[in-house]
């Protein structure tokens, strides 16, 4: 199809751009800023009515950081970092959303953002080397570069059960929680899901609702969070670490401030126990991300560390029935995302909280009165909260009709096999970039801001390289993509994450091609590999 003819048929005046960024979360905001600084004509669009991405959408009760606030930060500007003050180690969504507004205003980004605008189609026209991008508002963007900063966990699984529309009460997915809040006081509430999200919801609403039923299928390892409020001295101390954090975070295995320091084989059982205890009492993800790397590779170590965590959970749960329902035994600690919690396990001792096992008696459907299980049991409810997760990694971009060279469809390609090069480009889709996408480190084993800053910076450098060298398009070769996919798979398949069913491998969606979605070779290693590609003048990428 001729691009100009297609636009005329739509009668929309195309907006000519050098780059269009989809999404205004952590990645999108920084990407917009960088490309503007580079002198490109760039705009960003977002479905939401304001900035924030994940932190705009996930306003459910109890939503908060699992990364320490002082590392979940932009580190490209010291003043920007130091002029914002966090109130606690793991703040909640309202404070995080305020921080994202602060970033947006300080960088004066709003004037180049179009809100309440969802990109529906993006077609690459080879003869022009440009993308034609359409929105649900009738906009047409004619852009050389298209960057999907659409989020790793942003395509919610909202329609999970038959009969949802028939429910007489109110039903919400956690990532579509209404801005005005939901009245839960005294209500009969059902929560489906005990991932990182469900746990935060459950521990927050248990003492506010009338009666809470938690529908539990797969037990989940949890770690207790310690969340001290920051006084002036704490704030001064973390701000004084700016340079150290800027230098160290990009090079650790997970982009966090801590790293794996001990080797399991070098320590006695007593010394191992000491390390595990120290990490556990840190009240953070340290036990998972900085105790013993061997837990990801060695079944015996995995079992010992898992048993340590189980023991901690059993001590708090006491009741054998609860222990059976809530303490995992069929997979290893840390092979699926580990949530932090505050008095979450104790919630199940409350009189108004009832765990409902749906492992052997699954949810059959939602009916007007509530939730009906397969054996016919009816749980009557006023509110249903779907903490049922996301179509991770590939979901957000697959929901857009993206057509690359020769009309090939990203949705169809990824429905067969989820592949990328460095998680930032896909063969067959020139000038399309992405962040938080499959086969790059993100969400799993990565502090998101560390990874997203590095990815957006790499993309900016690549775009600058194309422009400065008088080229019009860049795309990974088929060989380069194959090499990256092979390296990714070899790394991923060597660890136990690949064996556990969770969203990490796409197992939460029937029919989704199974592949560890995040790169598991380490944030520092990945960064190094990306740098080498750039230094080589983008070897393995075709430049037109
Ligand atoms: P999730 O980890 O995918 O958990 C979804 C939950 O819903 C699971 O417990 C799942 O059970 C359950 N579920 C789904 N379908 C079900 C069904 N038909 N019947 C019964 N149960 C069902 O999703 P999430 O909790 O939203 O978390 C996703 C990711 O978001 C996290 O892993 C994390 O990376 C991120 N997150 C981060 C933060 C933070 O940093 N503060 C907070 C929240 C979330 P099964 O396990 O049996 O499938």
Coordinates of C-alpha atoms in Angstrom, one line a residue, residues 56-503:
X56 CA 0.1 5.4 37.0
X57 CA -1.8 2.2 36.5
X58 CA -1.0 0.2 39.6
X59 CA -2.7 2.3 42.2
X60 CA -4.3 -0.6 44.1
X61 CA -4.2 -0.6 47.9
X62 CA -0.7 -1.2 49.2
X63 CA 1.2 -0.8 45.9
X64 CA 4.8 0.0 46.7
X65 CA 8.4 -0.4 45.7
X66 CA 10.3 -3.7 46.2
X67 CA 13.5 -1.9 45.2
X68 CA 15.0 0.6 47.6
X69 CA 13.8 4.1 46.8
X70 CA 17.3 5.5 46.6
X71 CA 18.3 3.1 43.9
X72 CA 15.0 3.1 41.9
X73 CA 16.2 6.4 40.5
X74 CA 17.6 8.2 37.5
X75 CA 21.3 8.6 37.9
X76 CA 22.1 10.8 34.9
X77 CA 21.8 14.1 36.7
X78 CA 23.0 14.6 40.2
X79 CA 20.8 17.6 41.0
X80 CA 17.7 15.8 39.7
X81 CA 18.6 12.9 42.1
X82 CA 19.4 15.1 45.1
X83 CA 16.5 17.6 44.8
X84 CA 14.0 14.8 45.5
X85 CA 13.7 13.4 49.0
X86 CA 12.2 10.0 49.7
X87 CA 10.3 9.5 52.9
X88 CA 11.1 5.8 53.5
X89 CA 13.1 2.9 52.2
X90 CA 10.2 1.3 50.2
X91 CA 7.6 4.1 49.6
X92 CA 4.1 3.6 48.2
X93 CA 2.6 4.3 44.8
X94 CA 1.3 7.8 45.6
X95 CA 4.8 9.0 46.5
X96 CA 6.3 7.3 43.5
X97 CA 3.7 8.9 41.2
X98 CA 4.6 12.3 42.7
X99 CA 8.2 11.6 42.0
X100 CA 7.5 10.8 38.3
X101 CA 5.6 14.1 38.1
X102 CA 8.6 15.8 39.6
X103 CA 10.9 14.3 36.9
X104 CA 8.4 15.2 34.2
X105 CA 8.2 18.8 35.3
X106 CA 11.9 19.3 36.0
X107 CA 12.7 18.1 32.5
X108 CA 9.7 20.0 31.0
X109 CA 8.5 16.9 29.2
X110 CA 4.7 17.4 29.2
X111 CA 4.7 19.7 26.2
X112 CA 5.8 16.8 24.0
X113 CA 3.5 14.2 25.4
X114 CA 0.0 13.3 24.1
X115 CA -2.0 11.6 26.8
X116 CA -5.2 9.5 26.6
X117 CA -3.8 8.2 23.3
X118 CA -3.4 4.6 22.5
X119 CA -1.3 3.5 19.5
X120 CA -3.3 0.9 17.6
X121 CA -1.2 0.4 14.4
X122 CA 2.3 0.9 13.3
X123 CA 3.4 0.1 9.7
X124 CA 6.9 0.3 8.3
X125 CA 7.2 1.6 4.7
X126 CA 10.4 0.3 3.2
X127 CA 10.5 2.7 0.3
X128 CA 10.5 5.6 2.7
X129 CA 12.3 4.0 5.6
X130 CA 9.7 5.4 7.9
X131 CA 6.9 4.3 10.2
X132 CA 3.2 5.3 9.9
X133 CA 1.7 5.1 13.3
X134 CA -2.0 5.5 14.1
X135 CA -3.8 6.1 17.4
X136 CA -7.3 5.5 18.7
X137 CA -7.7 9.3 18.6
X138 CA -7.3 9.4 14.8
X139 CA -3.7 10.7 15.0
X140 CA -1.3 9.7 12.3
X141 CA 2.4 10.0 13.1
X142 CA 4.9 9.8 10.3
X143 CA 8.2 8.9 12.1
X144 CA 11.6 7.6 11.2
X145 CA 12.2 5.9 14.6
X146 CA 9.6 4.2 16.8
X147 CA 10.5 3.3 20.4
X148 CA 8.1 1.1 22.4
X149 CA 8.7 2.0 26.1
X150 CA 5.6 0.0 26.8
X151 CA 6.6 -1.8 29.9
X152 CA 7.4 -5.4 30.8
X153 CA 4.3 -5.8 33.0
X154 CA 1.7 -3.6 31.5
X155 CA -0.7 -5.8 29.6
X156 CA -3.0 -6.9 32.4
X157 CA -4.8 -10.2 32.3
X158 CA -8.2 -8.8 33.0
X159 CA -10.6 -11.3 31.4
X160 CA -9.6 -14.5 33.2
X161 CA -12.9 -16.1 34.0
X162 CA -16.1 -16.9 32.3
X163 CA -19.1 -14.8 33.5
X164 CA -17.1 -11.8 34.7
X165 CA -19.6 -9.5 33.1
X166 CA -22.5 -11.1 35.0
X167 CA -21.1 -10.2 38.4
X168 CA -23.5 -8.0 40.4
X169 CA -20.8 -6.5 42.5
X170 CA -17.7 -4.6 41.4
X171 CA -14.7 -6.3 39.8
X172 CA -11.3 -4.8 39.2
X173 CA -7.9 -5.9 37.9
X174 CA -5.2 -4.4 40.2
X175 CA -3.5 -2.6 37.3
X176 CA -6.8 -0.9 36.3
X177 CA -7.6 0.3 39.8
X178 CA -9.8 3.4 39.7
X179 CA -8.2 6.8 40.5
X180 CA -11.0 7.6 42.9
X181 CA -10.4 4.4 44.9
X182 CA -12.9 1.7 45.8
X183 CA -15.0 1.5 49.0
X184 CA -14.0 -1.8 50.6
X185 CA -15.1 -1.0 54.2
X186 CA -17.3 -3.8 55.6
X187 CA -17.5 -5.5 52.2
X188 CA -17.2 -9.2 51.3
X189 CA -14.0 -9.1 49.1
X190 CA -12.4 -11.8 47.1
X191 CA -8.8 -11.6 45.9
X192 CA -7.6 -13.9 43.2
X193 CA -3.8 -14.3 43.1
X194 CA -1.0 -14.2 45.5
X195 CA 1.9 -12.9 43.4
X196 CA 3.8 -9.7 44.4
X197 CA 0.6 -7.7 43.7
X198 CA -1.9 -9.9 45.5
X199 CA 0.3 -10.0 48.6
X200 CA 0.5 -6.2 48.8
X201 CA -3.3 -5.9 48.4
X202 CA -4.1 -8.7 50.9
X203 CA -1.9 -7.4 53.7
X204 CA -3.2 -3.8 53.2
X205 CA -7.0 -4.5 53.0
X206 CA -7.4 -7.4 55.5
X207 CA -8.2 -5.2 58.5
X208 CA -10.4 -2.8 56.5
X209 CA -12.9 -5.2 54.7
X210 CA -15.8 -7.0 56.3
X211 CA -14.7 -10.5 55.1
X212 CA -11.8 -11.4 52.8
X213 CA -11.5 -14.6 50.8
X214 CA -8.1 -15.3 49.2
X215 CA -8.2 -17.7 46.3
X216 CA -4.9 -19.5 46.3
X217 CA -3.6 -21.8 43.6
X218 CA 0.3 -21.9 43.8
X219 CA 2.0 -21.1 47.1
X220 CA 4.6 -18.3 47.0
X221 CA 7.9 -17.8 48.8
X222 CA 7.9 -14.5 50.6
X223 CA 10.5 -12.4 52.4
X224 CA 9.7 -9.8 55.2
X225 CA 10.3 -6.2 54.3
X226 CA 11.9 -3.7 56.7
X227 CA 10.7 -0.3 55.8
X228 CA 12.2 2.4 58.1
X229 CA 11.1 6.0 57.5
X230 CA 13.9 8.3 56.5
X231 CA 14.9 11.1 58.8
X232 CA 17.1 14.0 57.7
X233 CA 20.3 12.0 58.5
X234 CA 19.3 9.0 56.4
X235 CA 18.4 11.2 53.5
X236 CA 21.7 13.0 53.7
X237 CA 23.5 9.6 53.9
X238 CA 21.9 8.1 50.8
X239 CA 22.3 11.3 48.8
X240 CA 26.0 11.3 49.7
X241 CA 26.2 8.0 47.9
X242 CA 25.1 9.4 44.5
X243 CA 28.5 8.9 42.8
X244 CA 29.1 5.5 44.3
X245 CA 25.6 4.3 43.3
X246 CA 26.0 5.7 39.8
X247 CA 29.2 3.9 39.3
X248 CA 28.3 0.6 40.9
X249 CA 24.6 -0.2 40.1
X250 CA 25.1 -0.7 36.3
X251 CA 27.8 -3.3 37.0
X252 CA 26.2 -5.6 39.6
X253 CA 24.5 -8.8 38.6
X254 CA 21.0 -7.4 39.2
X255 CA 21.4 -3.6 39.2
X256 CA 20.8 -3.5 42.9
X257 CA 23.3 -2.1 45.4
X258 CA 24.2 -5.5 46.7
X259 CA 25.9 -8.4 44.8
X260 CA 26.7 -12.1 45.2
X261 CA 29.7 -12.1 47.5
X262 CA 30.0 -15.6 48.8
X263 CA 30.6 -19.0 47.3
X264 CA 28.5 -21.8 48.7
X265 CA 31.3 -24.3 48.4
X266 CA 33.8 -22.1 50.3
X267 CA 31.7 -22.0 53.5
X268 CA 30.8 -24.3 56.3
X269 CA 27.1 -25.1 57.0
X270 CA 27.3 -22.7 60.0
X271 CA 28.8 -19.9 57.9
X272 CA 26.2 -20.5 55.2
X273 CA 23.4 -20.2 57.7
X274 CA 25.0 -17.0 59.0
X275 CA 24.9 -15.5 55.5
X276 CA 21.3 -16.6 55.0
X277 CA 20.2 -15.1 58.3
X278 CA 22.0 -11.8 57.7
X279 CA 20.5 -11.5 54.2
X280 CA 17.0 -12.4 55.5
X281 CA 17.2 -9.9 58.3
X282 CA 18.1 -7.2 55.9
X283 CA 14.4 -6.9 55.1
X284 CA 15.0 -6.5 51.3
X285 CA 15.4 -8.8 48.3
X286 CA 19.1 -9.4 49.4
X287 CA 18.5 -13.1 50.3
X288 CA 17.3 -13.6 46.7
X289 CA 19.6 -11.3 44.8
X290 CA 22.8 -11.4 46.8
X291 CA 23.2 -14.5 49.0
X292 CA 24.3 -17.5 46.9
X293 CA 24.2 -17.5 43.1
X294 CA 24.5 -21.3 43.3
X295 CA 20.8 -21.4 44.3
X296 CA 19.9 -20.7 40.6
X297 CA 22.0 -23.6 39.2
X298 CA 22.5 -26.3 41.8
X299 CA 19.4 -28.3 42.8
X300 CA 21.0 -29.2 46.2
X301 CA 21.8 -25.6 47.1
X302 CA 18.4 -24.5 45.8
X303 CA 16.8 -27.0 48.2
X304 CA 18.8 -25.9 51.2
X305 CA 18.1 -22.2 50.6
X306 CA 14.4 -23.0 49.9
X307 CA 14.1 -24.9 53.1
X308 CA 15.6 -22.0 55.0
X309 CA 12.9 -19.7 53.7
X310 CA 10.2 -22.4 54.3
X311 CA 11.3 -22.7 57.9
X312 CA 10.9 -18.9 58.3
X313 CA 7.4 -19.0 56.8
X314 CA 6.3 -22.1 58.9
X315 CA 7.4 -20.4 62.1
X316 CA 5.0 -17.6 61.4
X317 CA 2.1 -19.6 60.0
X318 CA 2.0 -22.3 62.8
X319 CA -1.2 -23.9 61.6
X320 CA -0.5 -27.1 59.5
X321 CA -3.4 -26.4 57.1
X322 CA -2.1 -22.9 56.4
X323 CA 1.4 -24.2 56.0
X324 CA 0.3 -26.7 53.4
X325 CA -1.6 -24.1 51.4
X326 CA 1.0 -21.3 51.6
X327 CA 4.5 -22.8 51.8
X328 CA 5.9 -23.8 48.4
X329 CA 7.5 -27.2 48.1
X330 CA 7.3 -28.0 44.4
X331 CA 9.8 -25.4 43.1
X332 CA 12.9 -23.6 44.3
X333 CA 13.1 -20.3 46.1
X334 CA 13.9 -17.5 43.7
X335 CA 13.0 -19.4 40.5
X336 CA 9.9 -17.2 40.3
X337 CA 9.7 -13.5 41.5
X338 CA 10.0 -13.2 45.3
X339 CA 7.7 -10.7 46.8
X340 CA 8.5 -8.6 49.9
X341 CA 5.7 -8.4 52.5
X342 CA 4.7 -6.9 55.9
X343 CA 2.7 -9.1 58.2
X344 CA 1.2 -10.8 55.1
X345 CA 1.3 -14.3 56.6
X346 CA -0.2 -13.2 59.9
X347 CA -3.2 -11.9 57.9
X348 CA -4.4 -15.5 57.6
X349 CA -4.8 -15.7 61.4
X350 CA -7.5 -13.1 61.4
X351 CA -11.1 -14.2 61.9
X352 CA -12.3 -12.2 58.9
X353 CA -9.8 -13.8 56.5
X354 CA -10.4 -17.1 54.7
X355 CA -7.9 -18.8 52.4
X356 CA -9.6 -20.8 49.7
X357 CA -7.5 -23.4 48.0
X358 CA -8.3 -23.5 44.3
X359 CA -5.4 -25.9 43.5
X360 CA -7.5 -29.0 43.1
X361 CA -10.9 -27.3 42.9
X362 CA -10.3 -24.5 40.5
X363 CA -12.4 -21.4 39.9
X364 CA -15.0 -22.4 37.3
X365 CA -16.7 -19.0 36.7
X366 CA -17.8 -15.7 38.0
X367 CA -21.6 -15.7 38.6
X368 CA -23.8 -12.7 39.6
X369 CA -23.4 -13.5 43.3
X370 CA -19.6 -14.2 43.3
X371 CA -17.2 -17.0 42.4
X372 CA -18.2 -20.5 41.7
X373 CA -15.6 -23.3 42.0
X374 CA -15.6 -26.4 39.9
X375 CA -17.2 -28.6 42.6
X376 CA -20.2 -26.1 42.6
X377 CA -19.2 -24.2 45.8
X378 CA -20.4 -20.6 45.7
X379 CA -18.4 -17.9 47.4
X380 CA -20.7 -14.8 47.7
X381 CA -18.8 -11.5 47.2
X382 CA -19.4 -7.8 46.9
X383 CA -16.0 -7.0 45.3
X384 CA -13.6 -9.2 43.3
X385 CA -10.0 -8.2 42.9
X386 CA -8.1 -9.8 40.1
X387 CA -4.4 -9.8 41.1
X388 CA -4.0 -12.2 38.2
X389 CA -0.9 -10.7 36.6
X390 CA 0.1 -9.7 33.1
X391 CA 1.0 -10.9 29.6
X392 CA 4.6 -10.1 30.4
X393 CA 7.4 -8.9 28.1
X394 CA 5.7 -9.4 24.7
X395 CA 2.1 -8.5 25.8
X396 CA 2.1 -4.7 25.4
X397 CA 3.7 -4.6 21.9
X398 CA 1.7 -7.5 20.7
X399 CA -1.5 -5.6 21.5
X400 CA -0.5 -3.1 18.8
X401 CA -0.8 -4.1 15.1
X402 CA 2.9 -3.7 14.3
X403 CA 3.9 -4.5 10.7
X404 CA 7.5 -4.6 9.7
X405 CA 9.2 -5.3 6.4
X406 CA 7.0 -7.0 3.9
X407 CA 4.0 -6.5 6.2
X408 CA 5.2 -9.1 8.7
X409 CA 3.4 -8.9 12.0
X410 CA 5.2 -8.7 15.3
X411 CA 2.1 -10.2 17.0
X412 CA 2.1 -13.2 14.7
X413 CA 5.9 -13.6 14.9
X414 CA 5.9 -13.5 18.7
X415 CA 2.9 -15.9 18.8
X416 CA 5.2 -18.5 17.2
X417 CA 8.5 -17.6 18.9
X418 CA 9.5 -14.6 21.1
X419 CA 12.8 -13.4 19.7
X420 CA 14.7 -10.1 19.8
X421 CA 18.2 -8.9 19.5
X422 CA 19.6 -7.6 22.8
X423 CA 15.9 -7.2 23.8
X424 CA 16.0 -3.8 21.9
X425 CA 15.4 -4.6 18.2
X426 CA 13.8 -7.3 16.2
X427 CA 15.0 -8.5 12.8
X428 CA 12.4 -7.5 10.2
X429 CA 11.4 -4.3 11.9
X430 CA 13.9 -1.6 11.0
X431 CA 14.1 1.5 13.2
X432 CA 11.8 -0.1 15.8
X433 CA 13.3 -0.1 19.3
X434 CA 11.9 -1.4 22.5
X435 CA 12.7 -1.3 26.3
X436 CA 11.7 -3.8 29.0
X437 CA 11.2 -6.3 26.2
X438 CA 11.9 -10.0 26.0
X439 CA 15.6 -11.2 26.1
X440 CA 16.9 -8.2 27.9
X441 CA 17.4 -8.0 31.7
X442 CA 14.3 -6.5 33.2
X443 CA 11.8 -7.2 36.1
X444 CA 13.3 -10.7 36.7
X445 CA 16.6 -10.3 38.5
X446 CA 16.9 -6.6 37.7
X447 CA 16.3 -3.2 39.3
X448 CA 14.1 -1.8 36.5
X449 CA 15.5 1.7 36.6
X450 CA 19.1 0.5 36.2
X451 CA 18.2 -1.6 33.2
X452 CA 15.8 0.9 31.6
X453 CA 18.4 3.8 31.8
X454 CA 21.0 1.6 30.1
X455 CA 18.6 0.4 27.4
X456 CA 17.3 3.9 26.6
X457 CA 20.9 5.3 26.5
X458 CA 21.9 2.5 24.1
X459 CA 19.0 3.3 21.9
X460 CA 19.8 7.0 21.8
X461 CA 23.4 6.2 20.9
X462 CA 22.3 3.9 18.1
X463 CA 19.8 6.4 16.7
X464 CA 22.5 9.1 16.8
X465 CA 24.9 6.8 15.0
X466 CA 22.4 6.2 12.2
X467 CA 21.7 9.9 11.8
X468 CA 25.3 11.1 12.1
X469 CA 26.5 8.6 9.6
X470 CA 24.0 9.6 7.0
X471 CA 22.1 6.4 7.2
X472 CA 18.3 6.1 7.3
X473 CA 17.6 2.7 9.0
X474 CA 19.1 0.1 11.3
X475 CA 18.0 -3.4 11.9
X476 CA 19.7 -6.5 13.4
X477 CA 20.7 -9.1 10.8
X478 CA 19.0 -12.6 11.0
X479 CA 22.4 -14.0 12.0
X480 CA 22.9 -11.5 14.8
X481 CA 19.4 -12.3 16.1
X482 CA 20.0 -16.0 16.0
X483 CA 23.2 -15.6 17.9
X484 CA 21.6 -13.5 20.6
X485 CA 18.7 -15.8 21.0
X486 CA 21.1 -18.8 21.3
X487 CA 23.2 -17.0 23.9
X488 CA 20.1 -16.0 25.8
X489 CA 18.7 -19.5 25.8
X490 CA 22.0 -21.2 26.7
X491 CA 22.3 -18.8 29.7
X492 CA 18.6 -19.2 30.7
X493 CA 18.4 -23.0 30.3
X494 CA 21.4 -23.5 32.5
X495 CA 19.5 -22.1 35.5
X496 CA 16.5 -23.3 37.4
X497 CA 14.3 -20.3 36.5
X498 CA 13.7 -22.0 33.2
X499 CA 12.1 -25.0 34.9
X500 CA 9.6 -23.2 37.2
X501 CA 6.2 -22.3 35.8
X502 CA 5.6 -18.5 36.2
X503 CA 5.3 -15.4 34.1

